[in-house]
Amino acid sequence: GNSVTQMEGPVTLSEEAFLTINCTYTATGYPSLFWYVQYPGEGLQLLLKATKADDKGSNKGFEATYRKETTSFHLEKGSVQVSDSAVYFCALIDSGGSNYKLTFGKGTLLTVNP
Amino acid sequence: EADIYQTPRYLVIGTGKKITLECSQTMGHDKMYWYQQDPGMELHLIHYSYGVNSTEKGDLSSESTVSRIRTEHFPLTLESARPSHTSQYLCASSAGFSTEQYFGPGTRLTVT
């Protein structure tokens, strides 16, 4: 079956620090990969996505590259801000057939201090 | 910006009560989903629907039920709430062949 393993938190950084949240996956087909973000008291928002190997998703200074050889999709940002404090979820959809169900990692809580 | 709504946002009720959590979207999306988010943040798919009059159970067994009579509406019902149902419930939708899901703000349910 499909699964997503992401770096356990919580992660605490100072403003302007470099961020990496690791994510690896297992899938039976050719998955599309996602990072979702959940700000306090809100639902999830799509942060970025990649649909095939070597694609790089990017948004709001965050980046992640689809690495098929290492089955990874690590999230990075060069300089975090206090407003980036949130829970980050790595997820996949196994794009074979008519499956549209997301498989999520357990989430990583990021706190950025001023 | 996604237009998907959930009501109520917060609900505290006693054991044994029947409750319905509402989810509506104005985007005309054919697919809708319910996720349960436990206190440890982990998300579990409990129900999904790929169209009107079509509903399926998700990966996590749930005592709740859902219906999909209209495209825009996907309510979730608990016939008899118990403390173990205390959780956050997130509704989401997606369209056609798109893999992007849009999430509502969630309902935080507490059963005392």
Coordinates of N, CA and C in Angstrom, one line a residue, chain B residues 4-108:
Chain B
I4 N -15.4 26.6 0.2 CA -15.9 25.4 0.9 C -16.2 25.8 2.4
Y5 N -17.4 25.5 2.9 CA -17.8 25.9 4.2 C -18.2 24.8 5.0
Q6 N -17.9 25.0 6.3 CA -18.3 24.0 7.3 C -19.0 24.7 8.5
T7 N -20.1 24.1 8.9 CA -20.8 24.6 10.1 C -21.2 23.4 11.0
P8 N -21.2 23.6 12.3 CA -20.6 24.7 13.0 C -19.1 24.6 13.0
R9 N -18.4 25.7 13.4 CA -17.0 25.6 13.6 C -16.6 24.9 14.9
Y10 N -17.4 25.1 15.9 CA -17.1 24.5 17.2 C -18.4 23.9 17.7
L11 N -18.4 22.8 18.4 CA -19.6 22.1 18.9 C -19.2 21.3 20.1
V12 N -19.9 21.6 21.2 CA -19.8 20.8 22.4 C -21.1 20.2 22.8
I13 N -21.2 18.9 22.8 CA -22.5 18.2 23.1 C -22.3 17.1 24.1
G14 N -23.4 16.6 24.6 CA -23.4 15.5 25.5 C -23.4 14.2 24.9
T15 N -23.0 13.1 25.6 CA -23.0 11.8 25.1 C -24.4 11.4 24.7
G16 N -24.6 10.7 23.6 CA -25.9 10.1 23.1 C -26.6 11.0 22.2
K17 N -26.2 12.2 22.0 CA -26.9 13.2 21.1 C -26.6 12.8 19.7
K18 N -27.6 13.1 18.8 CA -27.4 13.0 17.4 C -26.9 14.3 16.8
I19 N -25.9 14.3 16.0 CA -25.4 15.6 15.4 C -25.2 15.4 13.9
T20 N -25.3 16.5 13.2 CA -24.9 16.6 11.8 C -24.0 17.7 11.6
L21 N -22.8 17.4 11.0 CA -21.9 18.4 10.6 C -22.1 18.7 9.1
E22 N -22.2 20.0 8.8 CA -22.5 20.4 7.5 C -21.2 20.8 6.7
C23 N -21.3 20.5 5.4 CA -20.2 20.8 4.5 C -20.8 21.2 3.2
S24 N -20.5 22.4 2.7 CA -21.0 22.8 1.4 C -19.9 23.5 0.6
Q25 N -19.9 23.3 -0.7 CA -19.0 23.9 -1.6 C -19.7 24.5 -2.8
T26 N -19.2 25.7 -3.2 CA -19.9 26.4 -4.3 C -19.1 26.4 -5.6
M27 N -18.2 25.4 -5.7 CA -17.3 25.3 -6.9 C -17.7 24.3 -7.9
G28 N -18.8 23.6 -7.6 CA -19.3 22.6 -8.5 C -18.4 21.3 -8.6
H29 N -17.6 21.1 -7.6 CA -16.7 20.0 -7.6 C -17.6 18.7 -7.4
D30 N -17.2 17.6 -8.2 CA -17.9 16.4 -8.1 C -17.5 15.5 -7.0
K31 N -16.2 15.7 -6.5 CA -15.7 14.8 -5.4 C -15.6 15.5 -4.1
M32 N -16.0 14.8 -3.0 CA -16.0 15.4 -1.7 C -15.5 14.4 -0.7
Y33 N -14.9 14.8 0.4 CA -14.2 14.0 1.3 C -14.4 14.5 2.7
W34 N -14.4 13.5 3.7 CA -14.4 13.9 5.1 C -13.1 13.2 5.7
Y35 N -12.4 14.1 6.5 CA -11.2 13.6 7.2 C -11.4 13.8 8.7
Q36 N -10.9 12.9 9.5 CA -10.9 13.1 11.0 C -9.5 13.4 11.3
Q37 N -9.3 14.5 12.1 CA -7.9 14.8 12.5 C -7.8 14.7 14.0
D38 N -7.0 13.7 14.5 CA -6.9 13.5 15.9 C -6.0 14.5 16.6
P39 N -6.0 14.5 17.9 CA -5.2 15.6 18.6 C -3.8 15.6 18.3
G40 N -3.2 14.5 17.8 CA -1.8 14.4 17.4 C -1.6 14.9 16.0
M41 N -2.6 15.5 15.4 CA -2.6 16.1 14.1 C -2.8 15.2 12.9
E42 N -2.7 13.9 13.2 CA -2.7 12.9 12.0 C -4.1 13.0 11.4
L43 N -4.2 12.9 10.1 CA -5.4 12.9 9.3 C -5.8 11.6 8.8
H44 N -7.1 11.2 8.9 CA -7.6 10.0 8.5 C -8.8 10.2 7.6
L45 N -8.8 9.6 6.4 CA -10.0 9.7 5.5 C -11.1 8.8 6.1
I46 N -12.3 9.3 6.3 CA -13.4 8.5 6.9 C -14.5 8.3 5.9
H47 N -14.7 9.2 5.0 CA -15.8 9.0 3.9 C -15.3 9.8 2.7
Y48 N -15.8 9.3 1.5 CA -15.6 10.1 0.3 C -16.8 9.8 -0.7
S49 N -16.9 10.8 -1.6 CA -18.0 10.7 -2.6 C -17.4 11.2 -3.9
Y50 N -17.7 10.4 -5.0 CA -17.2 10.8 -6.3 C -18.4 11.4 -7.1
G51 N -19.6 11.5 -6.5 CA -20.7 12.1 -7.2 C -22.0 12.0 -6.5
V52 N -23.0 12.6 -7.0 CA -24.3 12.5 -6.3 C -24.7 11.0 -6.2
N53 N -25.3 10.7 -5.0 CA -25.8 9.4 -4.7 C -24.7 8.3 -4.6
S54 N -23.4 8.7 -4.5 CA -22.3 7.8 -4.4 C -21.5 8.2 -3.2
T55 N -21.4 7.2 -2.2 CA -20.6 7.4 -1.0 C -19.8 6.1 -0.7
E56 N -18.6 6.3 -0.2 CA -17.8 5.2 0.2 C -17.2 5.4 1.5
K57 N -16.9 4.4 2.2 CA -16.1 4.5 3.5 C -14.6 4.7 3.2
G58 N -14.0 5.4 4.0 CA -12.6 5.7 3.8 C -11.7 4.6 4.5
D59 N -10.5 5.1 4.8 CA -9.4 4.2 5.3 C -9.6 3.9 6.8
L60 N -10.2 4.8 7.5 CA -10.4 4.7 8.9 C -11.9 4.4 9.2
S61 N -12.2 3.3 9.9 CA -13.5 2.9 10.2 C -14.2 4.0 11.1
S62 N -15.4 4.4 10.8 CA -16.0 5.5 11.5 C -17.5 5.1 11.8
E63 N -18.0 5.5 12.9 CA -19.5 5.2 13.2 C -20.4 6.3 12.6
S64 N -19.8 7.2 11.9 CA -20.6 8.3 11.2 C -21.1 7.8 9.9
T65 N -22.1 8.5 9.4 CA -22.6 8.2 8.1 C -22.7 9.5 7.3
V66 N -22.7 9.4 5.9 CA -22.7 10.6 5.1 C -23.8 10.4 4.0
S67 N -24.2 11.5 3.4 CA -25.1 11.4 2.2 C -24.7 12.4 1.2
R68 N -25.0 12.2 -0.1 CA -24.7 13.1 -1.1 C -25.9 13.2 -2.1
I69 N -26.8 14.0 -1.7 CA -28.1 14.2 -2.5 C -27.9 15.3 -3.5
R70 N -27.1 16.3 -3.1 CA -26.8 17.4 -4.0 C -25.3 17.5 -4.2
T71 N -24.9 18.0 -5.3 CA -23.5 18.1 -5.6 C -22.7 18.9 -4.6
E72 N -23.4 20.0 -4.2 CA -22.7 21.0 -3.3 C -22.7 20.6 -1.8
H73 N -23.4 19.6 -1.4 CA -23.6 19.4 0.0 C -23.2 18.0 0.4
F74 N -22.5 17.8 1.5 CA -22.0 16.5 1.9 C -22.0 16.4 3.4
P75 N -23.2 16.3 4.0 CA -23.2 16.3 5.5 C -22.8 15.0 6.1
L76 N -22.3 15.1 7.3 CA -21.8 13.9 8.1 C -22.7 13.8 9.4
T77 N -23.2 12.7 9.7 CA -24.1 12.5 10.8 C -23.5 11.4 11.8
L78 N -23.6 11.8 13.1 CA -23.4 10.8 14.1 C -24.7 10.6 14.9
E79 N -25.2 9.4 14.9 CA -26.5 9.1 15.5 C -26.5 9.2 17.0
S80 N -25.3 8.8 17.6 CA -25.2 8.8 19.0 C -23.8 9.1 19.4
A81 N -23.5 10.4 19.7 CA -22.2 10.8 19.9 C -21.6 10.2 21.2
R82 N -20.3 9.9 21.2 CA -19.6 9.4 22.3 C -18.3 10.2 22.5
P83 N -17.7 10.2 23.7 CA -16.4 10.9 23.9 C -15.3 10.6 22.9
S84 N -15.3 9.3 22.5 CA -14.3 8.9 21.5 C -14.4 9.6 20.2
H85 N -15.6 10.3 19.9 CA -15.8 11.0 18.7 C -15.2 12.4 18.7
T86 N -14.7 12.8 19.9 CA -14.1 14.1 20.1 C -12.9 14.2 19.1
S87 N -12.9 15.2 18.2 CA -11.9 15.3 17.2 C -12.2 16.6 16.4
Q88 N -11.3 16.9 15.4 CA -11.6 17.9 14.4 C -12.0 17.1 13.1
Y89 N -13.0 17.6 12.5 CA -13.5 17.0 11.2 C -13.3 18.0 10.1
L90 N -12.6 17.6 9.1 CA -12.3 18.4 7.9 C -13.0 17.9 6.7
C91 N -13.6 18.8 5.9 CA -14.3 18.5 4.7 C -13.4 19.0 3.5
A92 N -13.4 18.3 2.4 CA -12.6 18.7 1.3 C -13.3 18.4 0.0
S93 N -12.9 19.0 -1.1 CA -13.5 18.7 -2.4 C -12.5 18.8 -3.5
S94 N -12.8 18.2 -4.6 CA -11.9 18.3 -5.8 C -12.7 18.1 -7.0
A95 N -12.2 18.5 -8.2 CA -12.9 18.5 -9.4 C -12.3 17.6 -10.5
G96 N -13.1 16.8 -11.1 CA -12.7 16.0 -12.3 C -11.5 15.2 -12.1
F97 N -10.5 15.4 -13.0 CA -9.3 14.7 -12.9 C -8.2 15.4 -12.1
S98 N -8.5 16.5 -11.5 CA -7.6 17.3 -10.7 C -7.3 16.5 -9.4
T99 N -6.0 16.5 -9.0 CA -5.6 15.9 -7.8 C -5.6 16.9 -6.6
E100 N -5.9 18.1 -6.9 CA -5.8 19.1 -5.8 C -7.1 19.1 -5.0
Q101 N -7.0 19.0 -3.7 CA -8.2 19.0 -2.8 C -8.2 20.4 -2.1
Y102 N -9.4 20.9 -2.0 CA -9.6 22.2 -1.3 C -10.3 21.9 0.0
F103 N -9.8 22.4 1.1 CA -10.3 22.1 2.4 C -11.2 23.2 3.0
G104 N -12.2 22.8 3.8 CA -12.9 23.7 4.6 C -12.2 24.0 5.9
P105 N -12.7 24.9 6.7 CA -12.0 25.4 7.9 C -12.1 24.4 9.1
G106 N -12.9 23.4 9.0 CA -13.0 22.3 10.0 C -14.1 22.6 11.0
T107 N -14.6 21.5 11.6 CA -15.5 21.6 12.8 C -14.8 20.9 13.9
R108 N -14.6 21.6 15.0 CA -14.0 21.0 16.2 C -15.1 20.5 17.1

